Short mmCIF file of C-alpha atoms in Angstrom, two decimals:
data_model
loop_
_atom_site.label_atom_id
_atom_site.label_comp_id
_atom_site.label_asym_id
_atom_site.label_seq_id
_atom_site.Cartn_x
_atom_site.Cartn_y
_atom_site.Cartn_z
CA MET A 4 24.74 3.89 -2.43
CA SER A 5 24.33 6.12 0.63
CA VAL A 6 21.09 7.00 2.24
CA GLY A 7 20.73 10.39 4.29
CA THR A 8 17.94 11.16 6.58
CA ALA A 9 16.27 14.49 6.88
CA ARG A 10 14.37 15.12 10.05
CA LEU A 11 11.74 17.93 9.43
CA ASP A 12 10.00 20.27 11.49
CA TRP A 13 6.58 19.38 12.99
CA GLY A 14 3.44 20.11 10.84
CA LYS A 15 0.44 20.76 13.12
CA LEU A 16 -3.48 20.23 11.95
CA GLY A 17 -5.97 21.18 14.98
CA ASP A 18 -4.66 18.54 17.93
CA ARG A 19 -3.07 16.58 15.76
CA THR A 20 0.82 16.34 15.10
CA TRP A 21 2.45 14.77 12.77
CA TRP A 22 6.30 13.83 12.88
CA LEU A 23 7.60 13.13 9.09
CA GLU A 24 11.00 11.51 8.66
CA THR A 25 11.82 11.47 4.91
CA LEU A 26 14.63 9.22 3.25
CA VAL A 27 16.57 11.04 0.72
CA THR A 28 18.29 8.87 -1.36
CA TYR A 29 21.45 9.50 -3.51
CA GLU A 30 22.18 6.64 -5.81
CA PRO A 31 24.08 6.70 -9.41
CA LYS A 32 21.98 6.68 -12.45
CA ASP A 33 22.85 7.04 -15.96
CA GLY A 34 21.99 10.22 -17.97
CA ALA A 35 18.88 8.78 -19.27
CA ALA A 36 17.43 7.60 -15.90
CA ARG A 37 18.41 10.81 -14.10
CA ARG A 38 16.64 13.00 -16.93
CA ALA A 39 13.48 10.92 -16.70
CA GLY A 40 13.36 11.09 -13.01
CA GLU A 41 14.07 15.13 -13.42
CA GLY A 42 11.16 15.46 -15.59
CA ARG A 43 8.99 13.12 -13.59
CA ARG A 44 9.66 15.20 -10.31
CA ALA A 45 9.03 18.18 -12.56
CA GLU A 46 5.73 17.35 -13.68
CA LEU A 47 4.59 16.28 -10.12
CA GLY A 48 5.36 20.03 -9.05
CA GLU A 49 3.42 21.58 -11.86
CA PHE A 50 0.60 19.11 -10.93
CA LEU A 51 0.47 20.10 -7.44
CA LYS A 52 0.41 23.84 -8.22
CA ALA A 53 -2.30 23.26 -10.60
CA ARG A 54 -4.25 21.36 -8.04
CA ARG A 55 -3.92 23.94 -5.18
CA ALA A 56 -4.60 26.81 -7.74
CA ARG A 57 -8.33 25.59 -7.92
CA LEU A 58 -9.11 25.56 -4.60
CA SER A 59 -9.38 28.35 -2.14
CA PRO A 60 -8.91 29.01 1.75
CA GLY A 61 -12.88 29.61 1.97
CA ASP A 62 -13.40 26.14 0.80
CA PHE A 63 -11.78 25.22 4.11
CA GLY A 64 -13.49 27.69 6.34
CA MET A 65 -10.40 29.63 6.42
CA PRO A 66 -10.12 33.81 6.12
CA PRO A 67 -8.93 34.66 2.44
CA GLY A 68 -6.00 36.74 3.93
CA SER A 69 -4.48 39.77 2.34
CA ARG A 70 -1.75 40.10 -0.22
CA ARG A 71 -2.73 37.01 -2.42
CA ARG A 72 -1.18 37.51 -5.56
CA THR A 73 -2.15 33.95 -6.83
CA PRO A 74 -5.49 32.12 -7.02
CA GLY A 75 -5.74 29.01 -4.72
CA LEU A 76 -4.04 28.04 -1.49
CA ARG A 77 -0.49 28.74 -0.53
CA ARG A 78 2.22 26.12 0.11
CA GLU A 79 2.19 26.82 3.72
CA GLU A 80 -1.85 26.24 3.81
CA VAL A 81 -1.87 23.02 1.99
CA ALA A 82 0.86 21.82 4.64
CA LEU A 83 -0.92 22.89 7.64
CA LEU A 84 -4.32 21.23 6.34
CA ALA A 85 -2.68 18.01 5.40
CA GLY A 86 -0.93 17.92 8.90
CA VAL A 87 3.03 17.80 7.15
CA GLY A 88 5.92 20.00 7.51
CA VAL A 89 6.29 23.23 5.22
CA THR A 90 9.54 22.47 4.34
CA TRP A 91 8.98 19.01 3.06
CA TYR A 92 5.63 20.20 1.16
CA THR A 93 7.78 22.86 -0.34
CA TRP A 94 10.38 20.15 -1.22
CA LEU A 95 7.80 17.96 -3.04
CA GLU A 96 6.64 20.88 -5.09
CA GLN A 97 10.38 21.91 -6.23
CA GLY A 98 11.02 18.37 -7.52
CA ARG A 99 13.35 17.52 -4.64
CA GLN A 100 14.49 14.00 -4.88
CA ILE A 101 12.71 12.72 -1.93
CA ASN A 102 10.54 9.55 -0.81
CA ALA A 103 7.49 9.61 1.25
CA SER A 104 4.97 7.10 2.47
CA THR A 105 1.96 6.49 0.91
CA GLN A 106 0.17 7.25 4.18
CA VAL A 107 1.54 11.34 4.15
CA LEU A 108 0.96 11.40 0.18
CA ASP A 109 -2.65 10.41 0.89
CA ALA A 110 -3.21 13.02 3.46
CA VAL A 111 -1.75 15.70 0.46
CA ALA A 112 -4.41 13.96 -1.58
CA ARG A 113 -7.18 14.41 0.39
CA THR A 114 -6.03 17.89 1.19
CA LEU A 115 -6.17 18.74 -2.46
CA ARG A 116 -9.31 16.88 -2.86
CA LEU A 117 -7.88 14.56 -5.77
CA GLY A 118 -10.14 12.12 -7.21
CA ARG A 119 -9.10 8.32 -7.75
CA ALA A 120 -7.25 8.95 -10.99
CA GLU A 121 -5.67 12.03 -9.84
CA ARG A 122 -4.50 10.42 -6.75
CA GLU A 123 -3.19 7.38 -8.53
CA HIS A 124 -1.25 10.17 -11.14
CA LEU A 125 0.37 11.63 -7.88
CA TYR A 126 1.77 8.34 -6.55
CA ARG A 127 3.42 7.70 -9.98
CA LEU A 128 4.85 10.66 -10.46
CA ALA A 129 6.08 11.04 -6.93
CA GLU A 130 7.34 7.55 -7.48
CA ALA A 131 5.99 5.96 -4.69
CA THR A 132 3.40 4.09 -6.55
CA PRO A 133 3.74 0.44 -4.57
CA LEU A 134 5.28 -1.10 -7.82
CA ARG A 135 7.64 -3.57 -7.08
CA THR A 136 10.21 -6.05 -8.73
CA GLU A 137 8.83 -8.31 -11.43
CA CYS A 138 8.42 -11.57 -9.63
CA SER A 139 9.25 -14.66 -11.62
CA ARG A 140 5.85 -15.85 -12.38
CA THR A 141 5.55 -19.50 -11.58
CA ALA A 142 3.88 -21.61 -13.99
CA VAL A 143 0.76 -23.08 -12.46
CA PRO A 144 -0.32 -26.61 -13.38
CA ASP A 145 -3.61 -27.06 -15.00
CA ALA A 146 -4.32 -29.79 -12.33
CA ILE A 147 -3.67 -27.24 -9.35
CA ARG A 148 -5.81 -24.34 -10.91
CA GLU A 149 -8.61 -26.89 -11.31
CA ILE A 150 -8.13 -27.54 -7.36
CA VAL A 151 -8.31 -23.63 -6.64
CA ARG A 152 -11.37 -23.09 -8.60
CA SER A 153 -13.38 -26.16 -7.29
CA LEU A 154 -13.29 -25.03 -3.52
CA GLU A 155 -15.90 -22.12 -4.56
CA PRO A 156 -17.56 -21.15 -2.74
CA LEU A 157 -14.68 -21.00 -0.22
CA PRO A 158 -12.19 -17.96 -1.06
CA ALA A 159 -8.68 -19.47 -2.08
CA SER A 160 -5.51 -18.45 -3.51
CA LEU A 161 -2.03 -19.77 -4.41
CA VAL A 162 0.71 -17.80 -2.70
CA ASN A 163 4.48 -17.82 -3.13
CA SER A 164 7.04 -17.34 -0.04
CA ARG A 165 7.15 -13.38 -1.16
CA PHE A 166 3.28 -13.36 -0.71
CA ASP A 167 3.20 -12.60 -4.24
CA ILE A 168 -0.73 -14.10 -5.40
CA LEU A 169 -0.08 -16.53 -8.47
CA MET A 170 -3.71 -16.97 -8.90
CA THR A 171 -7.14 -17.05 -7.28
CA ASN A 172 -10.57 -18.49 -7.48
CA GLY A 173 -13.54 -16.40 -8.28
CA ALA A 174 -14.72 -16.32 -4.34
CA HIS A 175 -11.43 -14.60 -3.23
CA GLU A 176 -11.21 -12.20 -6.25
CA GLU A 177 -14.86 -10.78 -5.39
CA LEU A 178 -14.39 -11.05 -1.70
CA PHE A 179 -11.42 -8.52 -1.77
CA TRP A 180 -11.93 -6.92 -5.03
CA GLU A 181 -13.65 -3.50 -3.58
CA TRP A 182 -11.00 -2.76 -0.60
CA HIS A 183 -8.16 -0.76 -2.31
CA SER A 184 -8.80 2.78 -2.56
CA LEU A 185 -6.04 2.54 -5.48
CA PRO A 186 -5.84 0.09 -8.14
CA CYS A 187 -4.18 -3.09 -7.12
CA VAL A 188 -1.05 -3.08 -9.30
CA HIS A 189 1.22 -5.22 -7.33
CA LYS A 190 -0.83 -8.59 -6.70
CA ASN A 191 0.87 -9.31 -3.29
CA THR A 192 -0.78 -9.66 -0.11
CA LEU A 193 1.81 -7.89 2.00
CA TRP A 194 2.37 -4.86 -0.41
CA CYS A 195 -1.18 -4.44 -0.44
CA CYS A 196 -1.69 -4.34 3.79
CA VAL A 197 1.38 -1.85 4.08
CA THR A 198 0.97 0.45 1.15
CA GLU A 199 -2.87 0.75 0.85
CA PRO A 200 -3.97 3.81 2.95
CA SER A 201 -7.59 2.22 3.81
CA ALA A 202 -5.73 -1.14 4.83
CA ARG A 203 -5.96 -0.58 8.87
CA GLY A 204 -9.79 0.61 8.51
CA LYS A 205 -10.95 -2.64 6.76
CA PHE A 206 -8.82 -5.10 9.00
CA PRO A 207 -9.48 -5.22 12.70
CA GLU A 208 -6.42 -7.27 13.76
CA TYR A 209 -4.36 -5.15 11.21
CA ASP A 210 -1.36 -4.74 13.59
CA ALA A 211 -1.27 -8.55 14.28
CA HIS A 212 -1.54 -9.65 10.74
CA VAL A 213 0.85 -7.42 9.30
CA ARG A 214 3.41 -8.09 11.94
CA TYR A 215 2.71 -11.95 11.24
CA LEU A 216 3.14 -11.28 7.17
CA VAL A 217 6.47 -9.66 7.94
CA ALA A 218 7.40 -12.20 10.09
CA ARG A 219 6.73 -14.87 7.58
CA LEU A 220 8.72 -12.98 4.85
CA ARG A 221 11.69 -12.63 7.41
CA SER A 222 11.74 -16.13 7.66
CA ALA A 223 11.53 -17.45 4.05
CA HIS A 224 14.13 -14.73 3.32
CA SER A 225 16.86 -16.83 5.05
CA ARG A 226 16.58 -19.31 1.89
CA HIS A 227 16.95 -16.16 -0.77
CA ILE A 228 19.81 -14.10 1.27
CA GLY A 229 21.60 -12.30 -1.95
CA ASP A 230 18.83 -12.90 -4.57
CA ARG A 231 18.43 -9.67 -6.31
CA ASP A 232 15.07 -9.85 -6.76
CA TRP A 233 14.36 -10.15 -3.02
CA GLU A 234 17.08 -7.92 -1.79
CA GLU A 235 15.38 -5.09 -4.01
CA ASP A 236 11.97 -6.06 -3.25
CA ILE A 237 12.45 -5.69 0.48
CA ARG A 238 14.51 -2.16 -0.14
CA ARG A 239 11.79 -0.86 -2.29
CA LEU A 240 8.74 -1.90 0.37
CA ALA A 241 11.12 -0.55 3.17
CA SER A 242 11.66 3.10 1.11
CA LEU A 243 7.75 3.34 0.84
CA SER A 244 6.48 2.11 4.45
CA ARG A 245 8.25 3.22 7.66
CA GLU A 246 5.83 0.48 9.46
CA PHE A 247 7.80 -2.32 7.35
CA THR A 248 10.84 -0.96 8.24
CA ASP A 249 10.07 -0.86 11.79
CA LEU A 250 8.75 -4.37 11.76
CA TRP A 251 11.42 -5.95 9.53
CA ALA A 252 13.95 -4.59 12.06
CA ARG A 253 12.61 -6.49 14.90
CA HIS A 254 14.16 -9.83 13.21
CA GLU A 255 10.97 -11.67 14.13
CA VAL A 256 10.31 -15.25 12.12
CA ALA A 257 7.78 -17.24 11.97
CA ASP A 258 6.20 -20.44 10.54
CA ALA A 259 2.79 -20.99 9.11
CA GLU A 260 0.03 -21.54 12.00
CA PRO A 261 -3.61 -21.51 12.31
CA ARG A 262 -4.84 -18.19 12.34
CA THR A 263 -8.06 -15.94 11.97
CA LEU A 264 -8.77 -12.99 9.84
CA THR A 265 -11.49 -10.40 10.08
CA TYR A 266 -12.74 -8.26 7.15
CA LEU A 267 -15.12 -5.19 7.11
CA HIS A 268 -16.72 -5.65 3.60
CA PRO A 269 -18.54 -2.84 2.51
CA ARG A 270 -21.61 -4.46 1.92
CA ALA A 271 -21.46 -7.78 3.81
CA GLY A 272 -19.91 -5.92 7.03
CA ALA A 273 -17.49 -7.73 9.28
CA VAL A 274 -16.93 -11.31 8.14
CA SER A 275 -14.58 -13.46 9.83
CA PHE A 276 -12.51 -16.73 8.76
CA ALA A 277 -10.05 -19.20 9.71
CA VAL A 278 -7.07 -19.02 7.22
CA SER A 279 -5.71 -22.68 6.27
CA GLU A 280 -2.27 -22.93 4.44
CA LEU A 281 -1.82 -26.33 2.49
CA GLU A 282 1.67 -26.72 0.79
CA VAL A 283 1.65 -27.54 -2.71
CA PRO A 284 4.29 -30.30 -3.39
CA ALA A 285 4.60 -29.93 -7.19
CA MET A 286 5.33 -25.93 -6.50
CA PRO A 287 8.22 -25.17 -4.07
CA GLU A 288 7.09 -22.50 -1.94
CA VAL A 289 4.09 -22.21 -2.88
CA ARG A 290 0.94 -22.56 -0.42
CA LEU A 291 -2.84 -22.79 -0.94
CA VAL A 292 -4.50 -20.13 1.19
CA VAL A 293 -8.28 -21.19 2.08
CA TYR A 294 -10.62 -19.22 3.91
CA THR A 295 -13.26 -20.83 5.93
CA PRO A 296 -16.19 -19.06 7.47
CA ARG A 297 -15.73 -19.16 11.42
CA ASP A 298 -19.42 -18.79 12.35
CA GLU A 299 -22.89 -19.04 10.66
CA ASP A 300 -23.20 -15.19 10.45
CA THR A 301 -20.19 -15.22 8.10
CA ARG A 302 -21.50 -17.96 6.14
CA ALA A 303 -24.65 -16.21 5.45
CA ARG A 304 -23.42 -13.21 4.63
CA MET A 305 -21.00 -14.53 1.99
CA PRO A 306 -23.70 -14.27 -0.92
CA LEU A 307 -23.32 -10.61 -0.49
CA THR A 308 -19.68 -10.40 -1.33
CA ARG A 309 -20.13 -11.60 -4.67
CA ARG A 310 -20.35 -9.20 -7.43
CA THR A 311 -23.69 -10.49 -8.54
CA ALA A 312 -25.29 -9.53 -5.08
CA ALA A 313 -23.76 -5.94 -5.69
CA ALA A 314 -26.45 -5.08 -8.07
CA ALA A 315 -29.27 -6.26 -6.04
CA PRO A 316 -30.64 -4.21 -2.97
CA VAL A 317 -30.33 -5.04 0.06
CA GLY A 318 -33.15 -6.02 2.23
#
């Protein structure tokens, strides 16, 4: 497999200038897989054309212009409003075999005013939905499941060395269930952070948190070099996230250490936790992760993170 890098023009929106680097990947495929990819990309082009046709320059406070042969926004207008290169967006609509980060696709989705289902559809057609290789799901013994559940009301989860979430208790599930703008299809802590567009706005210590997770993954990877699932998982994540690629290239490693995590919950506000990790001797490379409130204010807010509280008025 060979990988080429296409450096594209600058796209400008007001004061903001985004530089995009798109990885164009060429790899041998059998006929059926190649035709499926071509069909998916063709469908993506038609979907984008249909969605920009239902918008007009006036929707964005722009003059209509002259010689507009077809309804809706032009490609150049979508690119300008999204802050991406015109060439890149043209390639996307033409069904070129390009990969793009979820952050860039999210900018296109916001410009086209896509709803949640439409945005997920866009990601899937662009083959950028953060799906990952199937991890070998470790069977969790009943005794360990009971321990995790019994930690209520403290949020707790079982996580392996790839950060796959093997199970959670109710408090953990309800604490984090609202923070994704896209359905959580990958069940992995690291993937959730670097592929979810809203993550940075929900975690004040986002940069330090993700850097730590990548360093932990690099450390665990040394025990799995050559493992096809691990290598494909890392390759796929790197193709979706430039942030992950840059952090991975640092070759930083880390062991488990006491740390804190602050999360901006939509109802409870800022909640802060001490994160504790406990090894599970019966399950190699699996750890029990427990979130303990760091202060009385967080402890008092915790009931607001439960779904039963979501239906009650805040007062």
